[in-house]
PDB file of C-alpha atoms in Angstrom:
ATOM      1  CA  GLY H1392      -0.025   0.018   0.027  1.00 63.00           C
ATOM      2  CA  GLN H1393       0.862   3.648  -0.118  1.00 76.00           C
ATOM      3  CA  SER H1394       0.730   5.911   2.967  1.00 90.00           C
ATOM      4  CA  LEU H1395       2.128   9.199   4.287  1.00 94.00           C
ATOM      5  CA  GLU H1396       2.365  10.289   7.830  1.00 96.00           C
ATOM      6  CA  GLN H1397       2.503  13.897   8.961  1.00 97.00           C
ATOM      7  CA  PRO H1398       1.479  15.536  12.235  1.00 97.00           C
ATOM      8  CA  SER H1399      -2.133  16.561  12.382  1.00 97.00           C
ATOM      9  CA  GLU H1400      -1.646  20.018  13.971  1.00 97.00           C
ATOM     10  CA  VAL H1401       1.184  22.488  14.595  1.00 98.00           C
ATOM     11  CA  THR H1402       0.990  25.941  16.269  1.00 97.00           C
ATOM     12  CA  ALA H1403       3.691  28.486  15.926  1.00 97.00           C
ATOM     13  CA  VAL H1404       4.267  32.245  16.644  1.00 97.00           C
ATOM     14  CA  GLU H1405       4.343  34.827  14.057  1.00 97.00           C
ATOM     15  CA  GLY H1406       7.919  35.509  12.811  1.00 97.00           C
ATOM     16  CA  ALA H1407       9.130  32.099  13.992  1.00 97.00           C
ATOM     17  CA  ILE H1408      10.229  28.990  12.025  1.00 97.00           C
ATOM     18  CA  VAL H1409       8.240  25.815  11.785  1.00 98.00           C
ATOM     19  CA  GLN H1410       9.064  22.426  10.310  1.00 98.00           C
ATOM     20  CA  ILE H1411       6.403  19.999   9.149  1.00 98.00           C
ATOM     21  CA  ASN H1412       7.681  16.377   8.828  1.00 98.00           C
ATOM     22  CA  CYS H1413       6.432  13.778   6.468  1.00 98.00           C
ATOM     23  CA  THR H1414       7.328  10.038   6.142  1.00 97.00           C
ATOM     24  CA  TYR H1415       6.111   7.952   3.331  1.00 95.00           C
ATOM     25  CA  GLN H1416       5.687   4.459   2.075  1.00 91.00           C
ATOM     26  CA  THR H1417       4.915   4.281  -1.665  1.00 82.00           C
ATOM     27  CA  SER H1418       5.640   1.856  -4.404  1.00 80.00           C
ATOM     28  CA  GLY H1419       7.731   3.216  -7.245  1.00 85.00           C
ATOM     29  CA  PHE H1420       8.465   6.436  -5.433  1.00 89.00           C
ATOM     30  CA  TYR H1421       9.268   9.276  -7.761  1.00 89.00           C
ATOM     31  CA  GLY H1422       9.176  12.437  -5.678  1.00 92.00           C
ATOM     32  CA  LEU H1423       7.586  14.370  -2.804  1.00 94.00           C
ATOM     33  CA  SER H1424       5.474  17.466  -3.187  1.00 94.00           C
ATOM     34  CA  TRP H1425       4.006  19.952  -0.801  1.00 96.00           C
ATOM     35  CA  TYR H1426       0.674  21.737  -1.174  1.00 96.00           C
ATOM     36  CA  GLN H1427      -0.991  24.474   0.855  1.00 97.00           C
ATOM     37  CA  GLN H1428      -4.682  24.638   1.300  1.00 97.00           C
ATOM     38  CA  HIS H1429      -6.590  27.487   3.020  1.00 96.00           C
ATOM     39  CA  ASP H1430     -10.017  26.746   4.484  1.00 93.00           C
ATOM     40  CA  GLY H1431     -12.540  26.655   1.574  1.00 89.00           C
ATOM     41  CA  GLY H1432      -9.809  26.919  -1.011  1.00 92.00           C
ATOM     42  CA  ALA H1433      -8.043  24.614  -3.485  1.00 93.00           C
ATOM     43  CA  PRO H1434      -4.626  23.109  -2.848  1.00 94.00           C
ATOM     44  CA  THR H1435      -1.803  25.147  -4.282  1.00 94.00           C
ATOM     45  CA  PHE H1436       1.609  23.819  -5.100  1.00 92.00           C
ATOM     46  CA  LEU H1437       4.520  24.881  -2.922  1.00 94.00           C
ATOM     47  CA  SER H1438       7.468  22.711  -3.845  1.00 93.00           C
ATOM     48  CA  TYR H1439       8.697  19.390  -5.246  1.00 92.00           C
ATOM     49  CA  ASN H1440      11.730  17.217  -4.397  1.00 94.00           C
ATOM     50  CA  ALA H1441      12.827  14.321  -6.603  1.00 92.00           C
ATOM     51  CA  LEU H1442      16.425  14.303  -5.411  1.00 94.00           C
ATOM     52  CA  ASP H1443      17.878  14.219  -1.831  1.00 97.00           C
ATOM     53  CA  GLY H1444      18.574  17.601  -0.312  1.00 97.00           C
ATOM     54  CA  LEU H1445      17.078  21.040   0.305  1.00 96.00           C
ATOM     55  CA  GLU H1446      15.087  23.066  -2.209  1.00 93.00           C
ATOM     56  CA  GLU H1447      14.537  26.719  -1.269  1.00 93.00           C
ATOM     57  CA  THR H1448      11.788  29.019  -2.554  1.00 88.00           C
ATOM     58  CA  GLY H1449      11.593  32.285  -0.733  1.00 92.00           C
ATOM     59  CA  ARG H1450      10.384  31.692   2.876  1.00 96.00           C
ATOM     60  CA  PHE H1451       9.618  28.031   2.103  1.00 96.00           C
ATOM     61  CA  SER H1452      12.131  25.276   1.862  1.00 97.00           C
ATOM     62  CA  SER H1453      11.570  21.533   1.345  1.00 97.00           C
ATOM     63  CA  PHE H1454      13.886  18.620   2.131  1.00 98.00           C
ATOM     64  CA  LEU H1455      13.941  14.990   0.969  1.00 97.00           C
ATOM     65  CA  SER H1456      15.912  11.976   2.089  1.00 97.00           C
ATOM     66  CA  ARG H1457      15.067   9.029  -0.132  1.00 95.00           C
ATOM     67  CA  SER H1458      17.048   6.538   1.955  1.00 95.00           C
ATOM     68  CA  ASP H1459      14.932   7.464   5.005  1.00 96.00           C
ATOM     69  CA  SER H1460      11.678   7.856   3.136  1.00 95.00           C
ATOM     70  CA  TYR H1461      11.418  11.199   4.912  1.00 96.00           C
ATOM     71  CA  GLY H1462      10.910  14.809   3.949  1.00 98.00           C
ATOM     72  CA  TYR H1463       9.980  18.118   5.571  1.00 98.00           C
ATOM     73  CA  LEU H1464       8.643  21.549   4.776  1.00 98.00           C
ATOM     74  CA  LEU H1465      10.290  24.450   6.500  1.00 98.00           C
ATOM     75  CA  LEU H1466       8.457  27.728   6.793  1.00 97.00           C
ATOM     76  CA  GLN H1467      10.405  30.769   7.913  1.00 97.00           C
ATOM     77  CA  GLU H1468       9.408  34.231   9.097  1.00 97.00           C
ATOM     78  CA  LEU H1469       5.905  33.004   9.678  1.00 98.00           C
ATOM     79  CA  GLN H1470       2.987  35.272   8.831  1.00 97.00           C
ATOM     80  CA  MET H1471      -0.644  35.098   9.918  1.00 97.00           C
ATOM     81  CA  LYS H1472      -1.596  34.246   6.322  1.00 97.00           C
ATOM     82  CA  ASP H1473       0.440  31.093   6.492  1.00 98.00           C
ATOM     83  CA  SER H1474      -2.300  29.566   8.749  1.00 98.00           C
ATOM     84  CA  ALA H1475      -3.544  26.791   6.546  1.00 98.00           C
ATOM     85  CA  SER H1476      -3.349  23.023   6.005  1.00 98.00           C
ATOM     86  CA  TYR H1477      -0.182  21.640   4.447  1.00 98.00           C
ATOM     87  CA  PHE H1478      -0.138  18.316   2.616  1.00 97.00           C
ATOM     88  CA  CYS H1479       2.849  16.189   1.579  1.00 96.00           C
ATOM     89  CA  ALA H1480       2.115  14.152  -1.519  1.00 94.00           C
ATOM     90  CA  ALA H1481       4.095  11.370  -2.975  1.00 92.00           C
ATOM     91  CA  SER H1482       4.238  10.574  -6.700  1.00 88.00           C
ATOM     92  CA  GLY H1483       4.965   7.090  -7.750  1.00 81.00           C
ATOM     93  CA  ASN H1484       2.833   4.370  -9.334  1.00 75.00           C
ATOM     94  CA  THR H1485      -0.084   6.713  -8.678  1.00 74.00           C
ATOM     95  CA  PRO H1486       0.280  10.388  -9.731  1.00 75.00           C
ATOM     96  CA  LEU H1487      -0.178  11.826  -6.307  1.00 85.00           C
ATOM     97  CA  VAL H1488      -0.923  10.156  -2.917  1.00 90.00           C
ATOM     98  CA  PHE H1489      -1.624  12.788  -0.251  1.00 93.00           C
ATOM     99  CA  GLY H1490      -1.080  12.687   3.501  1.00 94.00           C
ATOM    100  CA  LYS H1491      -3.933  13.617   5.814  1.00 95.00           C
ATOM    101  CA  GLY H1492      -2.524  17.086   6.188  1.00 97.00           C
ATOM    102  CA  THR H1493      -1.035  19.271   8.921  1.00 98.00           C
ATOM    103  CA  ARG H1494      -3.106  22.169  10.143  1.00 98.00           C
ATOM    104  CA  LEU H1495      -0.749  25.064  10.883  1.00 98.00           C
ATOM    105  CA  SER H1496      -2.016  27.787  13.217  1.00 98.00           C
ATOM    106  CA  VAL H1497       0.096  30.996  13.403  1.00 98.00           C
ATOM    107  CA  ILE H1498      -0.564  33.003  16.532  1.00 97.00           C
ATOM    108  CA  ALA H1499       0.560  36.511  17.427  1.00 94.00           C
TER     109      ALA H1499
ATOM    110  CA  ASP M1403      -4.766  33.082 -18.525  1.00 64.00           C
ATOM    111  CA  ALA M1404      -7.628  31.199 -16.837  1.00 76.00           C
ATOM    112  CA  GLY M1405      -6.691  28.617 -14.328  1.00 92.00           C
ATOM    113  CA  VAL M1406      -8.539  25.423 -13.687  1.00 96.00           C
ATOM    114  CA  THR M1407     -12.276  25.907 -13.548  1.00 96.00           C
ATOM    115  CA  GLN M1408     -14.934  23.560 -12.110  1.00 97.00           C
ATOM    116  CA  SER M1409     -18.737  23.566 -12.315  1.00 97.00           C
ATOM    117  CA  PRO M1410     -20.949  23.578 -10.399  1.00 97.00           C
ATOM    118  CA  THR M1411     -19.530  24.980  -7.187  1.00 96.00           C
ATOM    119  CA  HIS M1412     -22.062  23.256  -4.918  1.00 96.00           C
ATOM    120  CA  LEU M1413     -24.545  20.445  -5.589  1.00 96.00           C
ATOM    121  CA  ILE M1414     -27.069  18.697  -3.433  1.00 98.00           C
ATOM    122  CA  LYS M1415     -28.358  15.233  -4.412  1.00 97.00           C
ATOM    123  CA  THR M1416     -30.270  12.429  -2.811  1.00 97.00           C
ATOM    124  CA  ARG M1417     -29.091   8.818  -2.412  1.00 98.00           C
ATOM    125  CA  GLY M1418     -29.348   6.800  -5.555  1.00 97.00           C
ATOM    126  CA  GLN M1419     -29.147   9.712  -7.914  1.00 98.00           C
ATOM    127  CA  GLN M1420     -26.471  10.372 -10.435  1.00 98.00           C
ATOM    128  CA  VAL M1421     -24.214  13.435 -10.738  1.00 98.00           C
ATOM    129  CA  THR M1422     -21.868  14.833 -13.401  1.00 98.00           C
ATOM    130  CA  LEU M1423     -19.131  17.326 -12.505  1.00 98.00           C
ATOM    131  CA  ARG M1424     -17.181  19.345 -15.043  1.00 98.00           C
ATOM    132  CA  CYS M1425     -13.610  20.585 -15.335  1.00 98.00           C
ATOM    133  CA  SER M1426     -11.765  22.819 -17.750  1.00 97.00           C
ATOM    134  CA  PRO M1427      -7.980  22.560 -17.339  1.00 96.00           C
ATOM    135  CA  LYS M1428      -5.487  25.373 -17.316  1.00 94.00           C
ATOM    136  CA  SER M1429      -4.637  26.634 -20.767  1.00 93.00           C
ATOM    137  CA  GLY M1430      -1.908  24.439 -22.307  1.00 90.00           C
ATOM    138  CA  HIS M1431      -2.434  21.491 -20.022  1.00 92.00           C
ATOM    139  CA  ASP M1432      -3.357  18.114 -21.519  1.00 92.00           C
ATOM    140  CA  THR M1433      -3.808  15.911 -18.419  1.00 93.00           C
ATOM    141  CA  VAL M1434      -6.681  16.046 -15.906  1.00 95.00           C
ATOM    142  CA  SER M1435      -6.848  14.188 -12.583  1.00 94.00           C
ATOM    143  CA  TRP M1436      -9.774  13.949 -10.274  1.00 97.00           C
ATOM    144  CA  TYR M1437      -9.614  13.760  -6.472  1.00 97.00           C
ATOM    145  CA  GLN M1438     -12.083  13.296  -3.666  1.00 98.00           C
ATOM    146  CA  GLN M1439     -11.443  15.237  -0.453  1.00 97.00           C
ATOM    147  CA  ALA M1440     -13.525  14.327   2.614  1.00 95.00           C
ATOM    148  CA  LEU M1441     -13.656  16.889   5.468  1.00 92.00           C
ATOM    149  CA  GLY M1442     -10.461  16.991   7.395  1.00 90.00           C
ATOM    150  CA  GLN M1443      -8.644  14.572   5.040  1.00 93.00           C
ATOM    151  CA  GLY M1444      -6.201  14.827   2.156  1.00 94.00           C
ATOM    152  CA  PRO M1445      -7.354  14.553  -1.496  1.00 95.00           C
ATOM    153  CA  GLN M1446      -7.674  10.949  -2.667  1.00 95.00           C
ATOM    154  CA  PHE M1447      -6.845  10.161  -6.252  1.00 94.00           C
ATOM    155  CA  ILE M1448      -9.869   8.911  -8.352  1.00 96.00           C
ATOM    156  CA  PHE M1449      -8.478   8.736 -11.874  1.00 95.00           C
ATOM    157  CA  GLN M1450      -6.437  10.515 -14.421  1.00 94.00           C
ATOM    158  CA  TYR M1451      -7.205  11.300 -18.075  1.00 95.00           C
ATOM    159  CA  TYR M1452      -4.769  11.863 -20.922  1.00 92.00           C
ATOM    160  CA  GLU M1453      -5.537  11.922 -24.618  1.00 90.00           C
ATOM    161  CA  GLU M1454      -9.132  11.091 -23.876  1.00 93.00           C
ATOM    162  CA  GLU M1455      -8.140   7.933 -22.174  1.00 93.00           C
ATOM    163  CA  GLU M1456      -8.255   6.886 -18.478  1.00 93.00           C
ATOM    164  CA  ARG M1457      -4.591   6.443 -17.851  1.00 90.00           C
ATOM    165  CA  GLN M1458      -4.649   5.535 -14.127  1.00 90.00           C
ATOM    166  CA  ARG M1459      -7.234   4.837 -11.587  1.00 93.00           C
ATOM    167  CA  GLY M1460      -7.219   4.925  -7.811  1.00 91.00           C
ATOM    168  CA  ASN M1461      -9.207   2.686  -5.446  1.00 92.00           C
ATOM    169  CA  PHE M1462     -12.708   3.823  -6.296  1.00 96.00           C
ATOM    170  CA  PRO M1463     -15.586   1.625  -7.461  1.00 97.00           C
ATOM    171  CA  ASP M1464     -16.963   1.625 -10.951  1.00 96.00           C
ATOM    172  CA  ARG M1465     -19.748   3.882  -9.952  1.00 98.00           C
ATOM    173  CA  PHE M1466     -17.168   6.551 -10.561  1.00 98.00           C
ATOM    174  CA  SER M1467     -16.442   7.098 -14.217  1.00 97.00           C
ATOM    175  CA  GLY M1468     -15.107   9.897 -16.384  1.00 97.00           C
ATOM    176  CA  HIS M1469     -14.439  11.299 -19.742  1.00 97.00           C
ATOM    177  CA  GLN M1470     -12.039  13.601 -21.430  1.00 97.00           C
ATOM    178  CA  PHE M1471     -12.906  15.630 -24.502  1.00 97.00           C
ATOM    179  CA  PRO M1472     -10.745  16.677 -27.401  1.00 96.00           C
ATOM    180  CA  ASN M1473     -10.375  20.150 -25.918  1.00 94.00           C
ATOM    181  CA  TYR M1474      -8.890  18.390 -22.758  1.00 95.00           C
ATOM    182  CA  SER M1475     -11.882  19.325 -20.540  1.00 97.00           C
ATOM    183  CA  SER M1476     -13.178  16.497 -18.475  1.00 98.00           C
ATOM    184  CA  GLU M1477     -16.293  15.155 -16.605  1.00 98.00           C
ATOM    185  CA  LEU M1478     -16.639  13.049 -13.510  1.00 98.00           C
ATOM    186  CA  ASN M1479     -19.768  10.968 -13.288  1.00 98.00           C
ATOM    187  CA  VAL M1480     -20.868   9.235 -10.125  1.00 98.00           C
ATOM    188  CA  ASN M1481     -23.863   6.824 -10.203  1.00 97.00           C
ATOM    189  CA  ALA M1482     -26.047   5.414  -7.447  1.00 98.00           C
ATOM    190  CA  LEU M1483     -24.860   8.071  -4.983  1.00 98.00           C
ATOM    191  CA  LEU M1484     -24.199   7.036  -1.451  1.00 98.00           C
ATOM    192  CA  LEU M1485     -24.141   9.249   1.660  1.00 97.00           C
ATOM    193  CA  GLY M1486     -20.388   8.580   1.878  1.00 97.00           C
ATOM    194  CA  ASP M1487     -19.877  10.269  -1.546  1.00 98.00           C
ATOM    195  CA  SER M1488     -20.453  13.701   0.172  1.00 97.00           C
ATOM    196  CA  ALA M1489     -17.112  15.464  -0.299  1.00 97.00           C
ATOM    197  CA  LEU M1490     -15.218  18.089  -2.135  1.00 97.00           C
ATOM    198  CA  TYR M1491     -14.370  16.975  -5.638  1.00 98.00           C
ATOM    199  CA  LEU M1492     -11.214  18.470  -6.947  1.00 97.00           C
ATOM    200  CA  CYS M1493      -9.950  18.560 -10.557  1.00 97.00           C
ATOM    201  CA  ALA M1494      -6.277  19.166 -11.220  1.00 94.00           C
ATOM    202  CA  SER M1495      -4.565  19.745 -14.574  1.00 94.00           C
ATOM    203  CA  SER M1496      -0.973  19.257 -15.559  1.00 90.00           C
ATOM    204  CA  LEU M1497       1.248  18.941 -18.602  1.00 86.00           C
ATOM    205  CA  GLY M1498       2.171  15.274 -18.691  1.00 75.00           C
ATOM    206  CA  SER M1499       1.546  12.702 -15.988  1.00 64.00           C
ATOM    207  CA  GLY M1500       1.944  14.966 -13.094  1.00 56.00           C
ATOM    208  CA  ARG M1501       4.372  12.578 -11.422  1.00 60.00           C
ATOM    209  CA  GLY M1502       6.794  15.324 -10.835  1.00 63.00           C
ATOM    210  CA  ASP M1503       4.951  18.102 -12.512  1.00 67.00           C
ATOM    211  CA  GLU M1504       3.092  20.737 -10.553  1.00 82.00           C
ATOM    212  CA  GLN M1505      -0.602  20.121 -10.525  1.00 88.00           C
ATOM    213  CA  PHE M1506      -2.883  23.024 -10.635  1.00 92.00           C
ATOM    214  CA  PHE M1507      -6.192  22.503  -8.796  1.00 94.00           C
ATOM    215  CA  GLY M1508      -9.506  23.985  -9.402  1.00 96.00           C
ATOM    216  CA  PRO M1509     -11.734  25.407  -6.564  1.00 95.00           C
ATOM    217  CA  GLY M1510     -13.652  22.119  -6.413  1.00 96.00           C
ATOM    218  CA  THR M1511     -17.243  21.068  -6.378  1.00 97.00           C
ATOM    219  CA  ARG M1512     -18.832  20.610  -2.922  1.00 97.00           C
ATOM    220  CA  LEU M1513     -21.223  17.552  -3.321  1.00 98.00           C
ATOM    221  CA  THR M1514     -23.718  16.829  -0.525  1.00 97.00           C
ATOM    222  CA  VAL M1515     -25.673  13.650  -0.669  1.00 98.00           C
ATOM    223  CA  LEU M1516     -28.794  13.540   1.496  1.00 97.00           C
TER     224      LEU M1516
END
């Protein structure tokens, strides 16, 4: 089967840094994506890692370790608008298998 | 440049009925994937269409079927609706399989089955 595990909730202070971890078990693993979804909105693409290492895009960075079947999303300089659900998604034999999501609450 | 559009935005049906949801992909995209998202859960892959053919399918019963048209737009049909089919149905488009490609999601259709 295919499954991804990520924490259900994370709370962090505005301006701080938060890391959301994701472990995965998928057949024919190809890469790990991260999506953000605000309440009532559509998922929007944040990043994609196919190779081991860190990918940086502005305040967001994503990391992948294929040998550990592990990745994380790092959000820096948190803003209130970053409060949303964050999903890791693995591509492999199926185009995208999503985790259950991590609800991030940014507090003042 | 229009993004992914879906219609209708909301729909209420009763058990046993049939429903058709529609999706127009982002301009230039040739692949459409459909997902079901229950409240508080991640999207679950239903199937993917490319060149008017179902290319891959997730773990959903045959009551779920689809179609892709020559202009790359797509429909999702669900027959014999069950209460458990109540969910947000998301369409995503990409260029290619979407395995590593960014998928662009539409706003979704909220289906309620009574």
